[in-house]
mmCIF file of C-alpha atoms in Angstrom:
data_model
loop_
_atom_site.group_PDB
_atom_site.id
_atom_site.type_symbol
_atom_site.label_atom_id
_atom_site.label_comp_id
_atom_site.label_asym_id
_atom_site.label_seq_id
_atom_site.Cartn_x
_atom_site.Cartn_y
_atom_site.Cartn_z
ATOM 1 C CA UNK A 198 3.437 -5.392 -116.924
ATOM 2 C CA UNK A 199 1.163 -8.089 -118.124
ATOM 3 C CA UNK A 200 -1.418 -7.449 -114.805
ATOM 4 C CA UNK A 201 -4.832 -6.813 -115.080
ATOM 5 C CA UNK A 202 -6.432 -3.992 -113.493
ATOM 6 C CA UNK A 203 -10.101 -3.271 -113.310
ATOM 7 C CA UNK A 204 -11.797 0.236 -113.109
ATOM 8 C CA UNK A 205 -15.291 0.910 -111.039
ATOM 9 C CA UNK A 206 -17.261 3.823 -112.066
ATOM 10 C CA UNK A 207 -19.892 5.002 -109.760
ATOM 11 C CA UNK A 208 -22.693 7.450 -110.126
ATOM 12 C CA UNK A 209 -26.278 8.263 -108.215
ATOM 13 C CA UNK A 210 -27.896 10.410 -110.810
ATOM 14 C CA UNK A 211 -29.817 7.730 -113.537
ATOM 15 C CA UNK A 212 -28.847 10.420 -116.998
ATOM 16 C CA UNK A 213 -25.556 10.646 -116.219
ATOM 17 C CA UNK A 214 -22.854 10.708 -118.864
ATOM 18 C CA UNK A 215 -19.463 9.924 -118.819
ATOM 19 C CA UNK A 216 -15.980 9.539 -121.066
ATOM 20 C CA UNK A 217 -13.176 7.428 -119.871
ATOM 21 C CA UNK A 218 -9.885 7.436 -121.810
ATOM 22 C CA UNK A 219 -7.270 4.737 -120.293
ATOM 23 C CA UNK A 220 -3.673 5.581 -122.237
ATOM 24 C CA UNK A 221 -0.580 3.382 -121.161
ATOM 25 C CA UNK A 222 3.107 5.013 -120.945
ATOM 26 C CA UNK A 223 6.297 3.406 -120.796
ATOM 27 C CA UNK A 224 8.608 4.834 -117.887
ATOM 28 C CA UNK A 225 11.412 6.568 -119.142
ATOM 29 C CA UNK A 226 15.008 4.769 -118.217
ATOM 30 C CA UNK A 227 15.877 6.037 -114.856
ATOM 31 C CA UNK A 228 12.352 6.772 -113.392
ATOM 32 C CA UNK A 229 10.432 4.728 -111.567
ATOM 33 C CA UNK A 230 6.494 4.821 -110.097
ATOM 34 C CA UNK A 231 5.739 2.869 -106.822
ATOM 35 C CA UNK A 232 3.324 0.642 -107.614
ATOM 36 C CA UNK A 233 0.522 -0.715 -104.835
ATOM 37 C CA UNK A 234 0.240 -3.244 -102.774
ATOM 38 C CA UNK A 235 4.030 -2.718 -101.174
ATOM 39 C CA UNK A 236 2.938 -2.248 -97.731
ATOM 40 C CA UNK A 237 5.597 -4.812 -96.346
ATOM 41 C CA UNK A 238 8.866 -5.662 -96.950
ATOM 42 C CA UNK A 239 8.233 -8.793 -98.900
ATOM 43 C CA UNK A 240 5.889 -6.984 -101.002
ATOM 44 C CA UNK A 241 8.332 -4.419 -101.648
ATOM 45 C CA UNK A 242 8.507 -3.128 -105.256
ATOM 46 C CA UNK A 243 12.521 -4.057 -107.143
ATOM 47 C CA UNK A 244 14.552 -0.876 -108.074
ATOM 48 C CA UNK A 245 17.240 -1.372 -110.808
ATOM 49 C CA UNK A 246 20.338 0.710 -109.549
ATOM 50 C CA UNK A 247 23.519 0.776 -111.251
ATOM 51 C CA UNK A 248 27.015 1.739 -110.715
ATOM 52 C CA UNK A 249 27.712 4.800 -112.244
ATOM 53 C CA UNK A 250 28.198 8.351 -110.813
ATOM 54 C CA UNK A 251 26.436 9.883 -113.855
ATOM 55 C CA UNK A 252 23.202 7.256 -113.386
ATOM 56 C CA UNK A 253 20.602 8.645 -110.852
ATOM 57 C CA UNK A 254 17.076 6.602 -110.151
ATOM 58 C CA UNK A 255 14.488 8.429 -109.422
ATOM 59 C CA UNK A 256 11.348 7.177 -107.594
ATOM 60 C CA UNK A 257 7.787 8.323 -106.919
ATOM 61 C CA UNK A 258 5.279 7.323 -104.877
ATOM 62 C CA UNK A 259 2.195 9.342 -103.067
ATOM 63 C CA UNK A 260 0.709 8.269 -99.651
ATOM 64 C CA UNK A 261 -2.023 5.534 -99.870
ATOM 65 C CA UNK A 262 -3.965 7.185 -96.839
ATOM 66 C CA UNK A 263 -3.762 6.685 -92.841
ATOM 67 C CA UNK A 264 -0.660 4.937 -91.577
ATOM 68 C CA UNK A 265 0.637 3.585 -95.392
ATOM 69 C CA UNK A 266 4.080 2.154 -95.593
ATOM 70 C CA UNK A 267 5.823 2.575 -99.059
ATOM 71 C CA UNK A 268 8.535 -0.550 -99.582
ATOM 72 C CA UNK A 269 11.312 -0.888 -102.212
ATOM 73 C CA UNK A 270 13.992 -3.247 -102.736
ATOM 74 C CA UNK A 271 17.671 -2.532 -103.899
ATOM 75 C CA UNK A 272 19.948 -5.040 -105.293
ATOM 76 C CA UNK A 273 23.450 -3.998 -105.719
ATOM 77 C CA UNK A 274 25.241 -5.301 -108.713
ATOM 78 C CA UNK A 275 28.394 -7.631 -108.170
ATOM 79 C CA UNK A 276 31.621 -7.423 -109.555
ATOM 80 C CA UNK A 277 34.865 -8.615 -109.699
ATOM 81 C CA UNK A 278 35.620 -5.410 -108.416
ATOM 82 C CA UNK A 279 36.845 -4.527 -105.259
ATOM 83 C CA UNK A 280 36.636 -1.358 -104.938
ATOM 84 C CA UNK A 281 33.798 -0.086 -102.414
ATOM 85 C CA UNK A 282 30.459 1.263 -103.815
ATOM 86 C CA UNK A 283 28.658 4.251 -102.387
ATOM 87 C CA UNK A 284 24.982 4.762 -101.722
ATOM 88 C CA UNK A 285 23.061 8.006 -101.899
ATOM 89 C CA UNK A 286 19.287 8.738 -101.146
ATOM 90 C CA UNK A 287 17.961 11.695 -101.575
ATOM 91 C CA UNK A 288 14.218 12.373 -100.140
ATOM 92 C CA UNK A 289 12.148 15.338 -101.011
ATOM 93 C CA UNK A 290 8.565 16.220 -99.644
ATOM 94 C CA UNK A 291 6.936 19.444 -99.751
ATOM 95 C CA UNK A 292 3.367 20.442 -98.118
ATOM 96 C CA UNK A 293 3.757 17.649 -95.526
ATOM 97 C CA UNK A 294 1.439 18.013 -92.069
ATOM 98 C CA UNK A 295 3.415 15.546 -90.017
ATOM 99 C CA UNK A 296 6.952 13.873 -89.576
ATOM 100 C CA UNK A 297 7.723 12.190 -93.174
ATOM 101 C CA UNK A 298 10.432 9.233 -92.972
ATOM 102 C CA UNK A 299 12.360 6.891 -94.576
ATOM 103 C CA UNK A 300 14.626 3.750 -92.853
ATOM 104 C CA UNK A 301 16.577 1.817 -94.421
ATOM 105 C CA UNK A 302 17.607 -1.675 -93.759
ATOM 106 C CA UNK A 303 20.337 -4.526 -94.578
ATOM 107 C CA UNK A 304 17.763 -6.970 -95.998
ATOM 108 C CA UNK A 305 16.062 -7.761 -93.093
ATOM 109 C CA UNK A 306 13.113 -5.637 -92.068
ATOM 110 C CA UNK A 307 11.613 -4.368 -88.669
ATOM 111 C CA UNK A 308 14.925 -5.378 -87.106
ATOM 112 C CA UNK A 309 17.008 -2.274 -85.297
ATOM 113 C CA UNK A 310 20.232 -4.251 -85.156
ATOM 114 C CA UNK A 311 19.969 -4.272 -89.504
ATOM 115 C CA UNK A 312 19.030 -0.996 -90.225
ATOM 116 C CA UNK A 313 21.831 1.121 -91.291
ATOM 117 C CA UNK A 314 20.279 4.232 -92.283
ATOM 118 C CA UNK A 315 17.203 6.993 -91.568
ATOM 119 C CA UNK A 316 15.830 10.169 -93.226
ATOM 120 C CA UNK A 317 13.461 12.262 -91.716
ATOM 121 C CA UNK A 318 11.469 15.700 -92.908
ATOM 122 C CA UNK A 319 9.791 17.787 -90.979
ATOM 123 C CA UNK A 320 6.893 20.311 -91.886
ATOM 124 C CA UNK A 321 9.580 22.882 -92.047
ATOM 125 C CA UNK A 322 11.884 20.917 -94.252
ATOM 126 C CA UNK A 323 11.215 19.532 -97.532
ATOM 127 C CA UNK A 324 14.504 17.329 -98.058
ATOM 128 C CA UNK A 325 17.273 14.836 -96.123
ATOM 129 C CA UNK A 326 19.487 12.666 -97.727
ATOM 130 C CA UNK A 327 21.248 9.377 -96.496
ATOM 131 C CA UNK A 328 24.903 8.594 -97.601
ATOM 132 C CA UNK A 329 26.831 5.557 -96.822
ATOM 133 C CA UNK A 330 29.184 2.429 -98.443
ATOM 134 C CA UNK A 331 26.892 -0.729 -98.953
ATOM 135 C CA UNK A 332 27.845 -4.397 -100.181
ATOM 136 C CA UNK A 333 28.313 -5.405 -103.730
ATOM 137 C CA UNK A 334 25.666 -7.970 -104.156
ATOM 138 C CA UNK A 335 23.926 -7.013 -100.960
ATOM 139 C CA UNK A 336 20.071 -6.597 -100.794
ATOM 140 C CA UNK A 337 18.604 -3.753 -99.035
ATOM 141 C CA UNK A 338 15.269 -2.384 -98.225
ATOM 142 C CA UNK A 339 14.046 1.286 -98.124
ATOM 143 C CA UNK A 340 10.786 2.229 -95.701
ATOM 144 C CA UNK A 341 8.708 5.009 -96.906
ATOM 145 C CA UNK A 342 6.421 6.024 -93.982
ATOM 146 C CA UNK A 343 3.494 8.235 -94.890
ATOM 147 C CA UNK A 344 2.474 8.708 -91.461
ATOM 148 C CA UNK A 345 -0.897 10.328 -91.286
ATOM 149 C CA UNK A 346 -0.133 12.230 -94.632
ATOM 150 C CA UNK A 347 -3.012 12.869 -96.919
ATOM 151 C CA UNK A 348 -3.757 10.919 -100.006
ATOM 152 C CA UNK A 349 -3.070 13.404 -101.911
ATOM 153 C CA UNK A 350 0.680 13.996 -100.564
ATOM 154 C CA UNK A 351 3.623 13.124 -103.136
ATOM 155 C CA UNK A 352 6.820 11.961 -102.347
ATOM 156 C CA UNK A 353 10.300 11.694 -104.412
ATOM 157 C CA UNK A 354 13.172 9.467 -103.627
ATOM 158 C CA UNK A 355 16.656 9.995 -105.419
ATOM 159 C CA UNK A 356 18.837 7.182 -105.503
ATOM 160 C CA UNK A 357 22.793 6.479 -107.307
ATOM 161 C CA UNK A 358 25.695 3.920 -106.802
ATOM 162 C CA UNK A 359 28.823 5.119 -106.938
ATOM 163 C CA UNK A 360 32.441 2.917 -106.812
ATOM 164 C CA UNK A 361 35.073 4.933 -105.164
ATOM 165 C CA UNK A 362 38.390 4.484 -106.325
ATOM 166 C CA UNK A 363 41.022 2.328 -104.902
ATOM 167 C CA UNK A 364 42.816 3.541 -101.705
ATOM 168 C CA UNK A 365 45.154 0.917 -99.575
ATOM 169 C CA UNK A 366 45.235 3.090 -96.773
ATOM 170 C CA UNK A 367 41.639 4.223 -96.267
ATOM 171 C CA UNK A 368 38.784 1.563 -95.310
ATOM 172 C CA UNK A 369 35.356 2.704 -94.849
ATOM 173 C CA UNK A 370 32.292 1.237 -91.966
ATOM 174 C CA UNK A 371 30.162 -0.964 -93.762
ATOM 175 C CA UNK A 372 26.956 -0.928 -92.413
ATOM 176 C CA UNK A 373 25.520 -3.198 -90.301
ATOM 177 C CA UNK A 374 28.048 -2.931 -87.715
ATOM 178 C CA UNK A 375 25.659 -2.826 -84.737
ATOM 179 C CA UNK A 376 26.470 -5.718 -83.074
ATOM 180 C CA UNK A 377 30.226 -7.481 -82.099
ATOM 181 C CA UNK A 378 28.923 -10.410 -84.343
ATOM 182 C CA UNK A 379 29.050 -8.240 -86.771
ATOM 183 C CA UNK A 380 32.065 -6.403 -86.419
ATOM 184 C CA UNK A 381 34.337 -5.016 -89.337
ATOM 185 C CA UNK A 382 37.303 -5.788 -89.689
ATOM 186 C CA UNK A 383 40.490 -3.412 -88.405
ATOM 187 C CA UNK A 384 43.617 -3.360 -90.207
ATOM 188 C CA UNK A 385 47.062 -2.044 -88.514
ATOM 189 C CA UNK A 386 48.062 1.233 -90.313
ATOM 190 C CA UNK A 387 44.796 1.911 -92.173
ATOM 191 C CA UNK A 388 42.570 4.864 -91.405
ATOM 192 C CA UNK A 389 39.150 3.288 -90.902
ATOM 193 C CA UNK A 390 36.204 5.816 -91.424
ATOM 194 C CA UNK A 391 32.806 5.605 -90.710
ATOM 195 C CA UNK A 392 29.962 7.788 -89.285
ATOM 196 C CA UNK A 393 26.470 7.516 -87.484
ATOM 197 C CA UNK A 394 23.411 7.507 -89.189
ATOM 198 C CA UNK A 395 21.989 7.842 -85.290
ATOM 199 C CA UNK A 396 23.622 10.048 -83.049
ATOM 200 C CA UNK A 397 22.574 8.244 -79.682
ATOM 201 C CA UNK A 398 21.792 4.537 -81.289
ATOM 202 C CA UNK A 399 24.384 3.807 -83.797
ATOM 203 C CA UNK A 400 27.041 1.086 -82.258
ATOM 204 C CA UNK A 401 30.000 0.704 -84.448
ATOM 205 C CA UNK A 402 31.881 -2.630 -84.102
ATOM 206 C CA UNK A 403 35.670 -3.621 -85.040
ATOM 207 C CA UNK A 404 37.756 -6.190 -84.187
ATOM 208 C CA UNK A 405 41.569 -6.354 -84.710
ATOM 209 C CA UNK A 406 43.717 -9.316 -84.853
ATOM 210 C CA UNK A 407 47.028 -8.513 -83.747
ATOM 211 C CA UNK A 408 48.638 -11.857 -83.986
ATOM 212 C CA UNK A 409 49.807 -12.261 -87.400
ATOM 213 C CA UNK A 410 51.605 -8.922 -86.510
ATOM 214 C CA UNK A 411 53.518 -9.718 -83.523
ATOM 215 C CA UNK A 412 56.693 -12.394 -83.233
ATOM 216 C CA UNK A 413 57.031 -14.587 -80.652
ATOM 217 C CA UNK A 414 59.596 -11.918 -78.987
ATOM 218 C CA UNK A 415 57.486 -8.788 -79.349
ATOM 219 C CA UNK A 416 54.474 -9.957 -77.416
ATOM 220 C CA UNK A 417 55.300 -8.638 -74.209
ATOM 221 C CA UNK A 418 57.386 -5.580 -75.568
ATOM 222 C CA UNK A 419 54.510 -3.620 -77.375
ATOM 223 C CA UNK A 420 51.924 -1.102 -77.200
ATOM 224 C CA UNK A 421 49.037 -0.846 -78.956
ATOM 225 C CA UNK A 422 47.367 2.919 -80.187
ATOM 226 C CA UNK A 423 43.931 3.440 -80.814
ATOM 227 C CA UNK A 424 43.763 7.493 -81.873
ATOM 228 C CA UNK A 425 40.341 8.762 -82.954
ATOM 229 C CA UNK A 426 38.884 11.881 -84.540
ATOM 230 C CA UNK A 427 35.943 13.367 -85.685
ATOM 231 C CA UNK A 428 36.507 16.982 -86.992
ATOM 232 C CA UNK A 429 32.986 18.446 -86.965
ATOM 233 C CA UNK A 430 31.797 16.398 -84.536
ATOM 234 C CA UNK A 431 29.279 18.246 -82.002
ATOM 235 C CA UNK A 432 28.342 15.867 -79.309
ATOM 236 C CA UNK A 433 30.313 13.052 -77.550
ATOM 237 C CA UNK A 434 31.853 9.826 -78.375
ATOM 238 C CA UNK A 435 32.901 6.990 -76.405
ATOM 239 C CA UNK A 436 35.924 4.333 -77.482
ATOM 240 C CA UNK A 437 36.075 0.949 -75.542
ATOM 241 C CA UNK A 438 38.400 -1.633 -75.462
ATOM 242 C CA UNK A 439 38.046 -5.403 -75.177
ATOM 243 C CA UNK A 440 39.962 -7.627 -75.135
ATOM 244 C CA UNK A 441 36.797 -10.834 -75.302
ATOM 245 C CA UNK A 442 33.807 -10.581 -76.576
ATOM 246 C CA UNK A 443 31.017 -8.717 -74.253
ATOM 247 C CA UNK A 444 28.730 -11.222 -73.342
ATOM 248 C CA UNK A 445 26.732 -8.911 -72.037
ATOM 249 C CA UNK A 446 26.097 -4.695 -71.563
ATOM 250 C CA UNK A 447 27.193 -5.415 -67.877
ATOM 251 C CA UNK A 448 31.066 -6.003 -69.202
ATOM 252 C CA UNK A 449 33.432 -3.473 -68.595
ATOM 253 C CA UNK A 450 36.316 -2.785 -71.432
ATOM 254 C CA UNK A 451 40.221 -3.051 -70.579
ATOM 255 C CA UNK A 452 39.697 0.742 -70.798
ATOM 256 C CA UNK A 453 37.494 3.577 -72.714
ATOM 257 C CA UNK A 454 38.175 7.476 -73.561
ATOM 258 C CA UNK A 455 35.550 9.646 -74.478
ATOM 259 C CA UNK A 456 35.922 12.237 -77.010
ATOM 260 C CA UNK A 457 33.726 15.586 -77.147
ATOM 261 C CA UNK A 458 34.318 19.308 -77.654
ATOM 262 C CA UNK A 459 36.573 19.915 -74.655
ATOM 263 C CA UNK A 460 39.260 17.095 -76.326
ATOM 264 C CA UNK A 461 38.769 19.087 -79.524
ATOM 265 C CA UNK A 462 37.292 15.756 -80.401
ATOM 266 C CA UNK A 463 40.297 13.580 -80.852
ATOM 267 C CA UNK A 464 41.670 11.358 -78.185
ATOM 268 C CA UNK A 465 44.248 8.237 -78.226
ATOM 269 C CA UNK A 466 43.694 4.554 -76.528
ATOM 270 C CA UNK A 467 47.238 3.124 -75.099
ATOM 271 C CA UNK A 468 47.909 -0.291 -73.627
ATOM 272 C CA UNK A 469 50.260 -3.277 -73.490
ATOM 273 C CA UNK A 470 48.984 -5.184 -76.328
ATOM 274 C CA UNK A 471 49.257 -8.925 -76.661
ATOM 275 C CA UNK A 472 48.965 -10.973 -79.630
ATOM 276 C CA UNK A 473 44.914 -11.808 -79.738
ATOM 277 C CA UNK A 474 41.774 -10.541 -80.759
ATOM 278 C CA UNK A 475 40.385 -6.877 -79.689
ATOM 279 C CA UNK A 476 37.166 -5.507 -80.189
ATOM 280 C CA UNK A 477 36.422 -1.827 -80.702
ATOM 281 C CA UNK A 478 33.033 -0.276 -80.012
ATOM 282 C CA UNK A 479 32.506 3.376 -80.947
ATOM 283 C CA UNK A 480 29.224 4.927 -79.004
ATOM 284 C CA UNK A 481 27.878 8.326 -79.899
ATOM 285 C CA UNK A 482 25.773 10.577 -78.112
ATOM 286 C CA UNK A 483 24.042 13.850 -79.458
ATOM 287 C CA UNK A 484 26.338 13.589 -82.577
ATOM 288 C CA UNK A 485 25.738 14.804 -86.032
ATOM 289 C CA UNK A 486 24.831 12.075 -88.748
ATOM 290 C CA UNK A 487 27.440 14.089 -90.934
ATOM 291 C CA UNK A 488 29.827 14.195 -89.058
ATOM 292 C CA UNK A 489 32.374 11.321 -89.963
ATOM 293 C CA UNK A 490 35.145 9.899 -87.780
ATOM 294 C CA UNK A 491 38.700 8.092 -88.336
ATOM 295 C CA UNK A 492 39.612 5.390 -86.537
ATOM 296 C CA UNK A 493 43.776 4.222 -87.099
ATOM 297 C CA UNK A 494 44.901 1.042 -85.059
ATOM 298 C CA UNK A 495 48.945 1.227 -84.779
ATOM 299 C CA UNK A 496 51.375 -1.152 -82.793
ATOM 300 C CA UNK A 497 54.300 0.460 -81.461
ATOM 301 C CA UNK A 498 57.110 -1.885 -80.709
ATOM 302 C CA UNK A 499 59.443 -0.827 -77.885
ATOM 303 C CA UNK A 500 62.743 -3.143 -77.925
ATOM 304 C CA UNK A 501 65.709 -3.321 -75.769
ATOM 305 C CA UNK A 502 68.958 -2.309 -77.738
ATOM 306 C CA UNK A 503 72.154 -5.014 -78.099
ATOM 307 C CA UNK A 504 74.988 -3.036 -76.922
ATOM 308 C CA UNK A 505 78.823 -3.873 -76.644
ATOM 309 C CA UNK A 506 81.498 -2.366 -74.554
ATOM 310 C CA UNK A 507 85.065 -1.641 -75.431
ATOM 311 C CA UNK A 508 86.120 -5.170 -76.097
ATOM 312 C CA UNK A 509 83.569 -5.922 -78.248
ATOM 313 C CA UNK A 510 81.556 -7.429 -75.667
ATOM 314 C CA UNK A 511 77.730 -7.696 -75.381
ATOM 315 C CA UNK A 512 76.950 -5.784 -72.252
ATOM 316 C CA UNK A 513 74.251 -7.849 -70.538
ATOM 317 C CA UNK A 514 70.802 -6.480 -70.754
ATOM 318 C CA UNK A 515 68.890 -4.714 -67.042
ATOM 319 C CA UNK A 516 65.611 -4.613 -67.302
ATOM 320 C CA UNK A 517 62.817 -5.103 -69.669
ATOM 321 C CA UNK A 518 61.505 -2.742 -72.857
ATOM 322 C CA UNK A 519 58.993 0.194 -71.574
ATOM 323 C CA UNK A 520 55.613 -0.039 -71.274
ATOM 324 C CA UNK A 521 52.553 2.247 -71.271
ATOM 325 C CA UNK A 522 53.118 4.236 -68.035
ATOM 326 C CA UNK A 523 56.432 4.015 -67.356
ATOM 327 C CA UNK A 524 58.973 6.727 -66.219
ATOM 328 C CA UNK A 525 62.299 7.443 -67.203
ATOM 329 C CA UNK A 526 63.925 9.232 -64.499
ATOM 330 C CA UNK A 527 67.679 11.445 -64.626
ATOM 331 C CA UNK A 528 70.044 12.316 -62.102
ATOM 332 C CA UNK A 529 72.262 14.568 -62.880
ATOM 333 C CA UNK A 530 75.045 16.013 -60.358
ATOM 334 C CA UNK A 531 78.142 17.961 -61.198
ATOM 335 C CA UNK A 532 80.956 19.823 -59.068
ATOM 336 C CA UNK A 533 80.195 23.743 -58.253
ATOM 337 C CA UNK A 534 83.075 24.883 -59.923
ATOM 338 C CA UNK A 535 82.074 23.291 -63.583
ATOM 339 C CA UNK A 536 81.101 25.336 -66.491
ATOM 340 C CA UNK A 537 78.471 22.908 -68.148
ATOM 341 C CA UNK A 538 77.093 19.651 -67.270
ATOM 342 C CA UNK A 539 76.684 16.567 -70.516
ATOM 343 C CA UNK A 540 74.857 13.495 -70.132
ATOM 344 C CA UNK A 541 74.152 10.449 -72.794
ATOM 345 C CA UNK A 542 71.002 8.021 -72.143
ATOM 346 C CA UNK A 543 71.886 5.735 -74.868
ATOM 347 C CA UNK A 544 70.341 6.145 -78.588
ATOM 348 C CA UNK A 545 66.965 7.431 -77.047
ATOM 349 C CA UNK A 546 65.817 10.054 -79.875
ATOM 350 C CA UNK A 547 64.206 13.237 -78.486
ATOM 351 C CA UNK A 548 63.585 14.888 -81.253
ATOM 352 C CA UNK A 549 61.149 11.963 -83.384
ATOM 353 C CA UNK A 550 58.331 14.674 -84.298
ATOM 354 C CA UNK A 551 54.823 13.507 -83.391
ATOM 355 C CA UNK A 552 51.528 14.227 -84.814
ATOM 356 C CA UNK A 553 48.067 13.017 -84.804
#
């Protein structure tokens, strides 16, 4: 609006004749027309997106010729709401030659370590579609690449905001998360989920702060369980430990698991924990973009008893609370001519069901 375009006509014969009619439409609400030159990401055209399931955006755009780049921009709406907000893309193509894709990107353009997001059609394929939870008041930016598509090749990009309801013990990945400087945040007790937009490039980051959760007295007496899963899962995932930050890719973790077909895709992370900072990195490889994990952080206290005899008497204490990989070991002996043999190891339950 309020641009001025100009129009060239061309002809070589000197009698030609011509009509030109010029009409000018207003977009429907909810459609939008990409609009040249938005070859870059500062040149990228605004979308207006906003929250509501029943509110789709729907964008077209064609291929400009050899090697054109398509840019948009997508601001999403703050609130004083904290509930997280939910970003689809939907990408349709049809009649394509080559590889058709889209990226998208946490602001900042051309960098691998902010994109949080890829779609990618194939000859074959007319459609993919990119979900994941984005930032209220975040900016992002979507890459259209035309690749050596033909001038004459339409595109269609489908795009809502959704705010998922409230849930105190569910926390979702927030993308980016490629980096530790970026880690998110893991909370004791709350299933963290997330997926991987790439299934051999996507780094997840967390960090956990156990120190607000453990007393002065506890800090040597518990354990600290990492369990993963990722149901439909088809390739292999690796959890590591730290207990600093990696300086580099050369720093081994306190310890790792990895988690594929043969664990039925769920394994569990056990150590003496100790009130500080831990950071989490989840590594795919050969995964499924679908296919979403949980990630629960527990901290199992293991305490020694007070115990009185007779008299009333505190019997002293032997030993120290168990830790991971240590042994409790019975003797039991009895005469020949007994009927039954009973033992008693204290108030140690052994019949606490456990599940994943």
């Amino acid at each position: 609006p309020g641009s001025d375009y100009f129009v060239r006509v061309s002809s070589d014969a000197d009698d030609s004749q011509y009509r030109l009619v010029a009409t000018i439409d207003r977009l429907p609400i909810g459609f939008a027309w990409e609009v040249e030159d938005n070859d870059t990401g500062i040149l990228a055209n605004p979308l207006n997106v906003i929250i509501d399931e029943s509110q789709n955006v729907e964008v077209r755009g064609s291929s400009g010729g050899d090697q054109d780049q398509d840019w948009f921009k997508l601001h999403v709406p703050d609130a004083e709401s904290q509930h997280p907000v939910w970003m689809n893309i939907s990408f349709y193509r049809s009649n394509i030659a080559t590889v058709s894709g889209v990226e998208i990107y946490s602001l900042y353009p051309d960098t691998i370590d902010r994109q949080i997001g890829k779609l990618s059609i194939e000859p074959l394929s007319n459609m993919d579609s990119f979900s994941g939870i984005v930032e209220r008041g975040g900016d992002y930016l979507i890459k259209v690449d035309n690749g050596d598509e033909p001038m004459s090749s339409d595109y269609q990009l489908l795009l809502s905001l959704v705010e998922l309801p409230a849930d105190e013990g569910t926390a979702w990945e927030v993308e980016p998360n490629g980096l530790v400087t970026w880690a998110n945040p893991l909370q004791l007790g709350v299933k963290q989920r997330g997926s991987s937009w790439d299934g051999n490039e996507d780094d997840d980051w967390y960090v956990l702060d156990t120190r607000p959760w453990m007393l002065d007295s506890e800090k040597e007496s518990s354990v600290l369980n990492l369990h993963f899963s990722r149901p439909s899962g088809i390739g292999t995932t690796s959890i590591e430990l730290y207990d600093t930050i990696p300086i580099t890719s050369h720093q081994s973790p306190v310890t790792q698991i990895q988690i594929n077909t043969a664990s039925a895709q769920k394994g569990s992370i056990n150590v003496d924990a100790e009130a500080g900072i831990y950071y989490i990195r989840i590594h795919p490889q050969n995964e499924a973009s679908s296919a979403e994990y949980e990630l629960v952080a527990l901290l199992v206290e293991s305490t020694v008893l007070t115990r009185f005899d007779v008299d009333g008497e505190e019997i002293e204490r032997v030993g120290r609370p168990l830790k991971v990989g240590d042994t409790i070991q019975l003797s039991l002996m009895w005469s020949i001519g007994a009927a039954q043999a009973t033992f008693d190891i204290g108030d140690v339950a052994t019949d606490v069901p456990m599940t994943d």
